[in-house]
PDB file of N, CA and C in Angstrom:
ATOM      1  N   SER A1383      -8.768  -0.645  -9.192  1.00 74.00           N
ATOM      2  CA  SER A1383      -9.825   0.905  -8.861  1.00 74.00           C
ATOM      3  C   SER A1383     -11.016   0.906 -10.270  1.00 74.00           C
ATOM      4  N   ASP A1384     -11.964   1.306  -9.850  1.00 78.00           N
ATOM      5  CA  ASP A1384     -13.039   2.037 -11.151  1.00 78.00           C
ATOM      6  C   ASP A1384     -12.749   3.534 -11.002  1.00 78.00           C
ATOM      7  N   GLY A1385     -11.708   3.906 -11.747  1.00 83.00           N
ATOM      8  CA  GLY A1385     -11.704   5.323 -11.933  1.00 83.00           C
ATOM      9  C   GLY A1385     -11.431   6.000 -10.536  1.00 83.00           C
ATOM     10  N   GLU A1386     -10.866   5.259  -9.554  1.00 86.00           N
ATOM     11  CA  GLU A1386     -10.137   5.890  -8.413  1.00 86.00           C
ATOM     12  C   GLU A1386      -8.868   6.643  -8.262  1.00 86.00           C
ATOM     13  N   LYS A1387      -8.534   7.562  -7.754  1.00 91.00           N
ATOM     14  CA  LYS A1387      -7.191   8.109  -7.934  1.00 91.00           C
ATOM     15  C   LYS A1387      -6.803   8.333  -6.470  1.00 91.00           C
ATOM     16  N   THR A1388      -6.824   9.538  -6.117  1.00 93.00           N
ATOM     17  CA  THR A1388      -6.352   9.817  -4.488  1.00 93.00           C
ATOM     18  C   THR A1388      -7.352   8.987  -3.464  1.00 93.00           C
ATOM     19  N   SER A1389      -8.465   8.618  -3.852  1.00 84.00           N
ATOM     20  CA  SER A1389      -9.277   8.138  -3.006  1.00 84.00           C
ATOM     21  C   SER A1389      -9.294   6.580  -2.950  1.00 84.00           C
ATOM     22  N   ALA A1390      -8.201   5.838  -3.695  1.00 93.00           N
ATOM     23  CA  ALA A1390      -8.243   4.385  -3.795  1.00 93.00           C
ATOM     24  C   ALA A1390      -7.639   3.885  -2.206  1.00 93.00           C
ATOM     25  N   MET A1391      -8.191   2.937  -1.847  1.00 95.00           N
ATOM     26  CA  MET A1391      -7.860   2.279  -0.585  1.00 95.00           C
ATOM     27  C   MET A1391      -8.094   0.959  -0.348  1.00 95.00           C
ATOM     28  N   ILE A1392      -7.004   0.010   0.248  1.00 96.00           N
ATOM     29  CA  ILE A1392      -7.229  -1.395   0.232  1.00 96.00           C
ATOM     30  C   ILE A1392      -7.059  -1.610   1.857  1.00 96.00           C
ATOM     31  N   ARG A1393      -7.492  -2.652   2.323  1.00 98.00           N
ATOM     32  CA  ARG A1393      -7.309  -3.060   3.729  1.00 98.00           C
ATOM     33  C   ARG A1393      -7.457  -4.305   3.899  1.00 98.00           C
ATOM     34  N   LEU A1394      -6.675  -4.900   4.852  1.00 98.00           N
ATOM     35  CA  LEU A1394      -6.389  -6.297   4.963  1.00 98.00           C
ATOM     36  C   LEU A1394      -6.561  -6.791   6.265  1.00 98.00           C
ATOM     37  N   ASN A1395      -7.485  -7.622   6.434  1.00 98.00           N
ATOM     38  CA  ASN A1395      -7.901  -7.967   7.911  1.00 98.00           C
ATOM     39  C   ASN A1395      -7.750  -9.410   8.203  1.00 98.00           C
ATOM     40  N   TRP A1396      -7.300  -9.197   9.830  1.00 98.00           N
ATOM     41  CA  TRP A1396      -7.157 -11.015  10.067  1.00 98.00           C
ATOM     42  C   TRP A1396      -8.073 -11.362  11.429  1.00 98.00           C
ATOM     43  N   PRO A1397      -8.225 -12.525  11.723  1.00 98.00           N
ATOM     44  CA  PRO A1397      -9.152 -12.640  12.710  1.00 98.00           C
ATOM     45  C   PRO A1397      -8.671 -12.597  14.029  1.00 98.00           C
ATOM     46  N   GLY A1398      -7.389 -12.362  14.123  1.00 97.00           N
ATOM     47  CA  GLY A1398      -6.819 -11.890  15.424  1.00 97.00           C
ATOM     48  C   GLY A1398      -5.705 -11.083  15.363  1.00 97.00           C
ATOM     49  N   ILE A1399      -4.698 -10.873  16.279  1.00 98.00           N
ATOM     50  CA  ILE A1399      -3.528 -10.183  16.127  1.00 98.00           C
ATOM     51  C   ILE A1399      -2.424 -10.630  15.573  1.00 98.00           C
ATOM     52  N   GLU A1400      -1.685  -9.987  14.694  1.00 98.00           N
ATOM     53  CA  GLU A1400      -0.504 -10.492  14.075  1.00 98.00           C
ATOM     54  C   GLU A1400       0.496  -9.583  14.264  1.00 98.00           C
ATOM     55  N   LYS A1401       1.947 -10.278  14.233  1.00 98.00           N
ATOM     56  CA  LYS A1401       2.922  -9.444  14.441  1.00 98.00           C
ATOM     57  C   LYS A1401       3.412  -8.995  13.174  1.00 98.00           C
ATOM     58  N   VAL A1402       3.599  -8.006  12.728  1.00 98.00           N
ATOM     59  CA  VAL A1402       4.300  -7.813  11.449  1.00 98.00           C
ATOM     60  C   VAL A1402       5.347  -6.613  11.398  1.00 98.00           C
ATOM     61  N   SER A1403       6.238  -6.630  10.453  1.00 98.00           N
ATOM     62  CA  SER A1403       7.163  -5.504  10.611  1.00 98.00           C
ATOM     63  C   SER A1403       7.489  -5.380   8.967  1.00 98.00           C
ATOM     64  N   ARG A1404       7.024  -5.853   8.149  1.00 98.00           N
ATOM     65  CA  ARG A1404       7.396  -5.354   6.846  1.00 98.00           C
ATOM     66  C   ARG A1404       6.347  -5.448   5.678  1.00 98.00           C
ATOM     67  N   VAL A1405       6.599  -4.821   4.783  1.00 99.00           N
ATOM     68  CA  VAL A1405       5.446  -4.677   3.657  1.00 99.00           C
ATOM     69  C   VAL A1405       5.610  -4.648   2.337  1.00 99.00           C
ATOM     70  N   TRP A1406       5.140  -5.277   1.478  1.00 98.00           N
ATOM     71  CA  TRP A1406       5.880  -5.103  -0.101  1.00 98.00           C
ATOM     72  C   TRP A1406       4.551  -4.465  -0.814  1.00 98.00           C
ATOM     73  N   LEU A1407       4.747  -3.370  -1.580  1.00 98.00           N
ATOM     74  CA  LEU A1407       3.718  -2.641  -2.394  1.00 98.00           C
ATOM     75  C   LEU A1407       4.064  -2.947  -3.841  1.00 98.00           C
ATOM     76  N   PHE A1408       3.019  -3.211  -4.816  1.00 98.00           N
ATOM     77  CA  PHE A1408       3.399  -3.282  -6.252  1.00 98.00           C
ATOM     78  C   PHE A1408       2.249  -2.703  -6.673  1.00 98.00           C
ATOM     79  N   ASP A1409       2.930  -1.650  -7.396  1.00 96.00           N
ATOM     80  CA  ASP A1409       1.905  -0.418  -8.297  1.00 96.00           C
ATOM     81  C   ASP A1409       1.283  -1.462  -9.224  1.00 96.00           C
ATOM     82  N   HIS A1410       0.020  -1.066  -9.865  1.00 88.00           N
ATOM     83  CA  HIS A1410      -0.827  -1.509 -10.757  1.00 88.00           C
ATOM     84  C   HIS A1410       0.049  -1.569 -12.293  1.00 88.00           C
ATOM     85  N   PRO A1411      -0.132  -2.681 -12.694  1.00 89.00           N
ATOM     86  CA  PRO A1411       0.673  -3.163 -13.904  1.00 89.00           C
ATOM     87  C   PRO A1411       0.629  -2.014 -15.101  1.00 89.00           C
ATOM     88  N   GLY A1412      -0.489  -1.001 -15.068  1.00 86.00           N
ATOM     89  CA  GLY A1412      -0.691  -0.094 -16.357  1.00 86.00           C
ATOM     90  C   GLY A1412       0.472   1.039 -16.108  1.00 86.00           C
ATOM     91  N   LEU A1413       1.152   1.168 -17.087  1.00 89.00           N
ATOM     92  CA  LEU A1413       2.311   2.203 -16.956  1.00 89.00           C
ATOM     93  C   LEU A1413       1.899   3.552 -16.985  1.00 89.00           C
ATOM     94  N   LYS A1414       0.658   3.585 -17.493  1.00 92.00           N
ATOM     95  CA  LYS A1414       0.086   5.508 -17.142  1.00 92.00           C
ATOM     96  C   LYS A1414      -0.464   5.410 -16.039  1.00 92.00           C
ATOM     97  N   ASP A1415      -0.648   4.231 -14.742  1.00 93.00           N
ATOM     98  CA  ASP A1415      -1.484   4.073 -13.691  1.00 93.00           C
ATOM     99  C   ASP A1415      -0.238   4.069 -12.740  1.00 93.00           C
ATOM    100  N   GLN A1416       0.041   5.190 -12.123  1.00 95.00           N
ATOM    101  CA  GLN A1416       1.222   5.075 -11.222  1.00 95.00           C
ATOM    102  C   GLN A1416       0.770   5.990  -9.804  1.00 95.00           C
ATOM    103  N   VAL A1417       1.146   5.153  -8.525  1.00 97.00           N
ATOM    104  CA  VAL A1417       0.858   5.743  -7.225  1.00 97.00           C
ATOM    105  C   VAL A1417       1.896   6.203  -6.855  1.00 97.00           C
ATOM    106  N   THR A1418       2.227   7.684  -6.752  1.00 97.00           N
ATOM    107  CA  THR A1418       3.374   8.448  -6.321  1.00 97.00           C
ATOM    108  C   THR A1418       3.627   9.087  -4.790  1.00 97.00           C
ATOM    109  N   SER A1419       2.580   8.524  -4.131  1.00 98.00           N
ATOM    110  CA  SER A1419       2.553   8.227  -2.548  1.00 98.00           C
ATOM    111  C   SER A1419       1.503   7.923  -2.217  1.00 98.00           C
ATOM    112  N   GLY A1420       1.709   7.263  -0.802  1.00 98.00           N
ATOM    113  CA  GLY A1420       0.633   6.771  -0.027  1.00 98.00           C
ATOM    114  C   GLY A1420       0.705   6.648   1.290  1.00 98.00           C
ATOM    115  N   MET A1421      -0.159   5.854   1.872  1.00 98.00           N
ATOM    116  CA  MET A1421      -0.095   5.794   3.307  1.00 98.00           C
ATOM    117  C   MET A1421      -0.539   4.471   3.840  1.00 98.00           C
ATOM    118  N   LEU A1422       0.165   3.852   4.867  1.00 99.00           N
ATOM    119  CA  LEU A1422       0.135   2.849   5.502  1.00 99.00           C
ATOM    120  C   LEU A1422      -0.559   3.148   6.810  1.00 99.00           C
ATOM    121  N   VAL A1423      -1.926   2.695   7.047  1.00 99.00           N
ATOM    122  CA  VAL A1423      -2.748   2.918   8.277  1.00 99.00           C
ATOM    123  C   VAL A1423      -2.931   1.340   9.066  1.00 99.00           C
ATOM    124  N   PHE A1424      -2.512   1.519  10.372  1.00 99.00           N
ATOM    125  CA  PHE A1424      -2.543   0.335  10.975  1.00 99.00           C
ATOM    126  C   PHE A1424      -3.688   0.525  12.348  1.00 99.00           C
ATOM    127  N   SER A1425      -4.139  -0.585  12.449  1.00 99.00           N
ATOM    128  CA  SER A1425      -5.325  -0.986  13.625  1.00 99.00           C
ATOM    129  C   SER A1425      -4.963  -0.345  14.767  1.00 99.00           C
ATOM    130  N   ASP A1426      -3.663  -0.175  15.181  1.00 98.00           N
ATOM    131  CA  ASP A1426      -3.103   0.539  16.310  1.00 98.00           C
ATOM    132  C   ASP A1426      -3.025   1.715  16.583  1.00 98.00           C
ATOM    133  N   GLY A1427      -3.661   2.396  15.426  1.00 98.00           N
ATOM    134  CA  GLY A1427      -3.666   3.907  15.249  1.00 98.00           C
ATOM    135  C   GLY A1427      -2.827   4.552  14.330  1.00 98.00           C
ATOM    136  N   SER A1428      -1.459   3.976  14.204  1.00 99.00           N
ATOM    137  CA  SER A1428      -0.082   4.435  13.723  1.00 99.00           C
ATOM    138  C   SER A1428      -0.289   4.570  12.125  1.00 99.00           C
ATOM    139  N   THR A1429       0.635   5.148  11.566  1.00 99.00           N
ATOM    140  CA  THR A1429       0.404   5.324   9.862  1.00 99.00           C
ATOM    141  C   THR A1429       2.058   5.505   9.670  1.00 99.00           C
ATOM    142  N   ILE A1430       1.965   5.304   8.640  1.00 99.00           N
ATOM    143  CA  ILE A1430       3.737   5.533   7.644  1.00 99.00           C
ATOM    144  C   ILE A1430       3.471   5.764   6.332  1.00 99.00           C
ATOM    145  N   LYS A1431       4.184   6.879   6.077  1.00 98.00           N
ATOM    146  CA  LYS A1431       3.994   7.924   4.581  1.00 98.00           C
ATOM    147  C   LYS A1431       5.004   6.672   3.845  1.00 98.00           C
ATOM    148  N   VAL A1432       4.334   6.571   2.725  1.00 98.00           N
ATOM    149  CA  VAL A1432       5.096   5.740   1.570  1.00 98.00           C
ATOM    150  C   VAL A1432       5.441   6.760   0.322  1.00 98.00           C
ATOM    151  N   GLY A1433       6.664   6.589  -0.187  1.00 98.00           N
ATOM    152  CA  GLY A1433       6.757   7.358  -1.359  1.00 98.00           C
ATOM    153  C   GLY A1433       6.238   6.672  -2.638  1.00 98.00           C
ATOM    154  N   GLU A1434       6.795   7.200  -3.659  1.00 97.00           N
ATOM    155  CA  GLU A1434       6.586   6.559  -5.049  1.00 97.00           C
ATOM    156  C   GLU A1434       6.902   5.109  -5.242  1.00 97.00           C
ATOM    157  N   LEU A1435       5.857   4.562  -6.087  1.00 98.00           N
ATOM    158  CA  LEU A1435       5.870   2.939  -5.934  1.00 98.00           C
ATOM    159  C   LEU A1435       6.533   2.734  -7.549  1.00 98.00           C
ATOM    160  N   PRO A1436       7.512   1.509  -7.778  1.00 97.00           N
ATOM    161  CA  PRO A1436       8.300   1.605  -8.774  1.00 97.00           C
ATOM    162  C   PRO A1436       6.852   1.279  -9.782  1.00 97.00           C
ATOM    163  N   ASN A1437       7.130   1.755 -10.954  1.00 94.00           N
ATOM    164  CA  ASN A1437       6.073   1.561 -12.139  1.00 94.00           C
ATOM    165  C   ASN A1437       6.108   0.612 -13.104  1.00 94.00           C
ATOM    166  N   ASP A1438       6.104  -0.502 -12.234  1.00 90.00           N
ATOM    167  CA  ASP A1438       6.415  -1.770 -13.363  1.00 90.00           C
ATOM    168  C   ASP A1438       5.629  -3.171 -13.122  1.00 90.00           C
ATOM    169  N   ALA A1439       5.221  -3.092 -11.756  1.00 88.00           N
ATOM    170  CA  ALA A1439       4.292  -4.449 -11.334  1.00 88.00           C
ATOM    171  C   ALA A1439       5.019  -5.024 -11.283  1.00 88.00           C
ATOM    172  N   ARG A1440       6.725  -5.140 -11.088  1.00 92.00           N
ATOM    173  CA  ARG A1440       7.504  -6.650 -10.985  1.00 92.00           C
ATOM    174  C   ARG A1440       8.327  -6.269  -9.558  1.00 92.00           C
ATOM    175  N   SER A1441       8.513  -4.887  -9.328  1.00 96.00           N
ATOM    176  CA  SER A1441       9.474  -4.560  -8.034  1.00 96.00           C
ATOM    177  C   SER A1441       8.575  -3.915  -7.350  1.00 96.00           C
ATOM    178  N   CYS A1442       8.888  -4.069  -6.066  1.00 97.00           N
ATOM    179  CA  CYS A1442       8.006  -3.719  -5.154  1.00 97.00           C
ATOM    180  C   CYS A1442       8.937  -2.525  -4.306  1.00 97.00           C
ATOM    181  N   LYS A1443       7.878  -1.733  -3.454  1.00 98.00           N
ATOM    182  CA  LYS A1443       8.572  -0.718  -2.627  1.00 98.00           C
ATOM    183  C   LYS A1443       8.313  -1.226  -1.733  1.00 98.00           C
ATOM    184  N   GLN A1444       9.462  -1.619  -0.844  1.00 98.00           N
ATOM    185  CA  GLN A1444       9.434  -2.542   0.746  1.00 98.00           C
ATOM    186  C   GLN A1444       9.564  -1.352   1.705  1.00 98.00           C
ATOM    187  N   VAL A1445       8.625  -1.477   2.619  1.00 99.00           N
ATOM    188  CA  VAL A1445       8.301  -0.613   3.998  1.00 99.00           C
ATOM    189  C   VAL A1445       8.912  -1.372   4.945  1.00 99.00           C
ATOM    190  N   ILE A1446      10.029  -1.399   5.929  1.00 98.00           N
ATOM    191  CA  ILE A1446      10.050  -2.067   6.730  1.00 98.00           C
ATOM    192  C   ILE A1446      10.146  -0.903   8.387  1.00 98.00           C
ATOM    193  N   PHE A1447       9.768  -1.574   9.079  1.00 98.00           N
ATOM    194  CA  PHE A1447       9.350  -0.924  10.397  1.00 98.00           C
ATOM    195  C   PHE A1447       9.381  -1.840  11.683  1.00 98.00           C
ATOM    196  N   ASP A1448       9.396  -0.602  13.081  1.00 98.00           N
ATOM    197  CA  ASP A1448       9.408  -1.782  14.061  1.00 98.00           C
ATOM    198  C   ASP A1448       8.119  -2.441  14.099  1.00 98.00           C
ATOM    199  N   GLU A1449       8.639  -3.735  14.949  1.00 98.00           N
ATOM    200  CA  GLU A1449       7.297  -4.796  14.756  1.00 98.00           C
ATOM    201  C   GLU A1449       5.955  -4.103  15.347  1.00 98.00           C
ATOM    202  N   LYS A1450       4.939  -4.387  14.813  1.00 98.00           N
ATOM    203  CA  LYS A1450       3.473  -3.665  15.403  1.00 98.00           C
ATOM    204  C   LYS A1450       2.782  -5.069  15.634  1.00 98.00           C
ATOM    205  N   GLU A1451       1.868  -5.129  16.472  1.00 98.00           N
ATOM    206  CA  GLU A1451       0.736  -6.046  16.669  1.00 98.00           C
ATOM    207  C   GLU A1451      -0.638  -5.389  16.209  1.00 98.00           C
ATOM    208  N   ILE A1452      -1.175  -5.790  15.235  1.00 99.00           N
ATOM    209  CA  ILE A1452      -2.354  -5.400  14.706  1.00 99.00           C
ATOM    210  C   ILE A1452      -3.284  -6.642  14.443  1.00 99.00           C
ATOM    211  N   SER A1453      -4.463  -5.965  13.781  1.00 99.00           N
ATOM    212  CA  SER A1453      -5.448  -6.829  13.192  1.00 99.00           C
ATOM    213  C   SER A1453      -6.133  -6.523  12.177  1.00 99.00           C
ATOM    214  N   TRP A1454      -5.593  -5.294  11.573  1.00 99.00           N
ATOM    215  CA  TRP A1454      -5.512  -5.030  10.206  1.00 99.00           C
ATOM    216  C   TRP A1454      -4.819  -3.782   9.747  1.00 99.00           C
ATOM    217  N   ILE A1455      -4.286  -3.843   8.388  1.00 99.00           N
ATOM    218  CA  ILE A1455      -3.440  -2.669   7.660  1.00 99.00           C
ATOM    219  C   ILE A1455      -4.262  -2.349   6.495  1.00 99.00           C
ATOM    220  N   ALA A1456      -4.028  -0.907   6.230  1.00 98.00           N
ATOM    221  CA  ALA A1456      -4.642  -0.647   5.083  1.00 98.00           C
ATOM    222  C   ALA A1456      -4.006   0.518   4.542  1.00 98.00           C
ATOM    223  N   PHE A1457      -3.843   0.399   2.895  1.00 98.00           N
ATOM    224  CA  PHE A1457      -3.037   1.212   2.022  1.00 98.00           C
ATOM    225  C   PHE A1457      -3.859   2.297   1.629  1.00 98.00           C
ATOM    226  N   MET A1458      -3.692   3.759   1.815  1.00 97.00           N
ATOM    227  CA  MET A1458      -4.152   4.740   0.952  1.00 97.00           C
ATOM    228  C   MET A1458      -3.450   5.563   0.072  1.00 97.00           C
ATOM    229  N   VAL A1459      -4.148   5.844  -1.075  1.00 97.00           N
ATOM    230  CA  VAL A1459      -3.161   6.494  -2.195  1.00 97.00           C
ATOM    231  C   VAL A1459      -3.355   7.796  -1.922  1.00 97.00           C
ATOM    232  N   THR A1460      -2.433   8.752  -1.827  1.00 97.00           N
ATOM    233  CA  THR A1460      -2.404  10.127  -1.274  1.00 97.00           C
ATOM    234  C   THR A1460      -2.104  11.170  -2.628  1.00 97.00           C
ATOM    235  N   SER A1461      -1.186  10.384  -3.697  1.00 97.00           N
ATOM    236  CA  SER A1461      -0.865  11.049  -4.986  1.00 97.00           C
ATOM    237  C   SER A1461      -0.921   9.885  -5.925  1.00 97.00           C
ATOM    238  N   VAL A1462      -0.800  10.516  -7.257  1.00 96.00           N
ATOM    239  CA  VAL A1462      -0.834   9.674  -8.390  1.00 96.00           C
ATOM    240  C   VAL A1462      -0.014  10.637  -9.824  1.00 96.00           C
ATOM    241  N   SER A1463       0.444   9.832 -10.364  1.00 95.00           N
ATOM    242  CA  SER A1463       0.921  10.412 -11.607  1.00 95.00           C
ATOM    243  C   SER A1463      -0.066  11.545 -12.585  1.00 95.00           C
ATOM    244  N   GLU A1464      -0.006  12.509 -13.192  1.00 95.00           N
ATOM    245  CA  GLU A1464      -0.982  12.993 -13.894  1.00 95.00           C
ATOM    246  C   GLU A1464      -1.853  11.947 -15.045  1.00 95.00           C
ATOM    247  N   THR A1465      -1.101  11.240 -15.531  1.00 95.00           N
ATOM    248  CA  THR A1465      -1.516   9.998 -16.290  1.00 95.00           C
ATOM    249  C   THR A1465      -2.495   9.034 -15.811  1.00 95.00           C
ATOM    250  N   THR A1466      -2.407   8.870 -14.657  1.00 93.00           N
ATOM    251  CA  THR A1466      -3.306   8.056 -13.757  1.00 93.00           C
ATOM    252  C   THR A1466      -4.821   8.376 -14.093  1.00 93.00           C
ATOM    253  N   ARG A1467      -5.591   6.973 -14.324  1.00 93.00           N
ATOM    254  CA  ARG A1467      -7.075   7.037 -14.387  1.00 93.00           C
ATOM    255  C   ARG A1467      -7.537   6.113 -13.224  1.00 93.00           C
ATOM    256  N   ASN A1468      -6.705   4.946 -13.030  1.00 91.00           N
ATOM    257  CA  ASN A1468      -7.315   4.095 -12.297  1.00 91.00           C
ATOM    258  C   ASN A1468      -6.148   3.651 -11.537  1.00 91.00           C
ATOM    259  N   ALA A1469      -6.302   4.342  -9.871  1.00 93.00           N
ATOM    260  CA  ALA A1469      -4.917   3.923  -9.103  1.00 93.00           C
ATOM    261  C   ALA A1469      -4.943   2.495  -8.333  1.00 93.00           C
ATOM    262  N   GLY A1470      -4.165   2.027  -8.225  1.00 91.00           N
ATOM    263  CA  GLY A1470      -4.417   0.472  -7.175  1.00 91.00           C
ATOM    264  C   GLY A1470      -3.149  -0.414  -7.341  1.00 91.00           C
ATOM    265  N   LEU A1471      -2.800  -1.334  -6.730  1.00 95.00           N
ATOM    266  CA  LEU A1471      -1.888  -2.146  -6.536  1.00 95.00           C
ATOM    267  C   LEU A1471      -2.241  -3.739  -7.280  1.00 95.00           C
ATOM    268  N   ALA A1472      -1.203  -3.805  -7.502  1.00 94.00           N
ATOM    269  CA  ALA A1472      -0.965  -5.386  -8.211  1.00 94.00           C
ATOM    270  C   ALA A1472      -0.963  -6.399  -7.230  1.00 94.00           C
ATOM    271  N   GLU A1473      -0.219  -5.970  -6.067  1.00 96.00           N
ATOM    272  CA  GLU A1473       0.171  -7.064  -4.854  1.00 96.00           C
ATOM    273  C   GLU A1473       0.413  -6.259  -3.711  1.00 96.00           C
ATOM    274  N   PHE A1474      -0.333  -6.590  -2.491  1.00 97.00           N
ATOM    275  CA  PHE A1474       0.079  -6.155  -1.049  1.00 97.00           C
ATOM    276  C   PHE A1474       0.462  -7.323  -0.274  1.00 97.00           C
ATOM    277  N   ALA A1475       1.382  -7.094   0.125  1.00 98.00           N
ATOM    278  CA  ALA A1475       2.013  -8.288   0.787  1.00 98.00           C
ATOM    279  C   ALA A1475       2.329  -7.910   2.281  1.00 98.00           C
ATOM    280  N   VAL A1476       2.266  -8.796   3.203  1.00 98.00           N
ATOM    281  CA  VAL A1476       2.536  -8.448   4.501  1.00 98.00           C
ATOM    282  C   VAL A1476       3.253  -9.102   5.468  1.00 98.00           C
ATOM    283  N   PHE A1477       4.210  -9.042   5.917  1.00 98.00           N
ATOM    284  CA  PHE A1477       5.380 -10.157   6.368  1.00 98.00           C
ATOM    285  C   PHE A1477       5.246 -10.169   8.243  1.00 98.00           C
ATOM    286  N   ARG A1478       5.952 -10.956   8.717  1.00 91.00           N
ATOM    287  CA  ARG A1478       6.118 -11.222  10.021  1.00 91.00           C
ATOM    288  C   ARG A1478       7.573 -10.801  10.239  1.00 91.00           C
ATOM    289  N   LYS A1479       7.961 -10.655  11.291  1.00 78.00           N
ATOM    290  CA  LYS A1479       9.423 -10.475  11.565  1.00 78.00           C
ATOM    291  C   LYS A1479      10.489 -11.503  11.094  1.00 78.00           C
TER     292      LYS A1479
END
């Protein structure tokens, strides 16, 4: 992100419906930039709150949920550490069941 903090967001889109049940979120590699909470938003209108991401860009925050049929998924940053200047993700992986 470019100076974003709690407004940072990323959205992944697919051309059709995908059945998904798991997400991996990897925090930005800068040790001073850490996402402390966020929210997954799905095209079906549902949301899942996500806690603090590991602050090393090598370990993921895994989120497992009941299978959803969606055409897009978004991750929104809702809080960051006090030292954060540029909130963001190093990687956002979505998996089928």
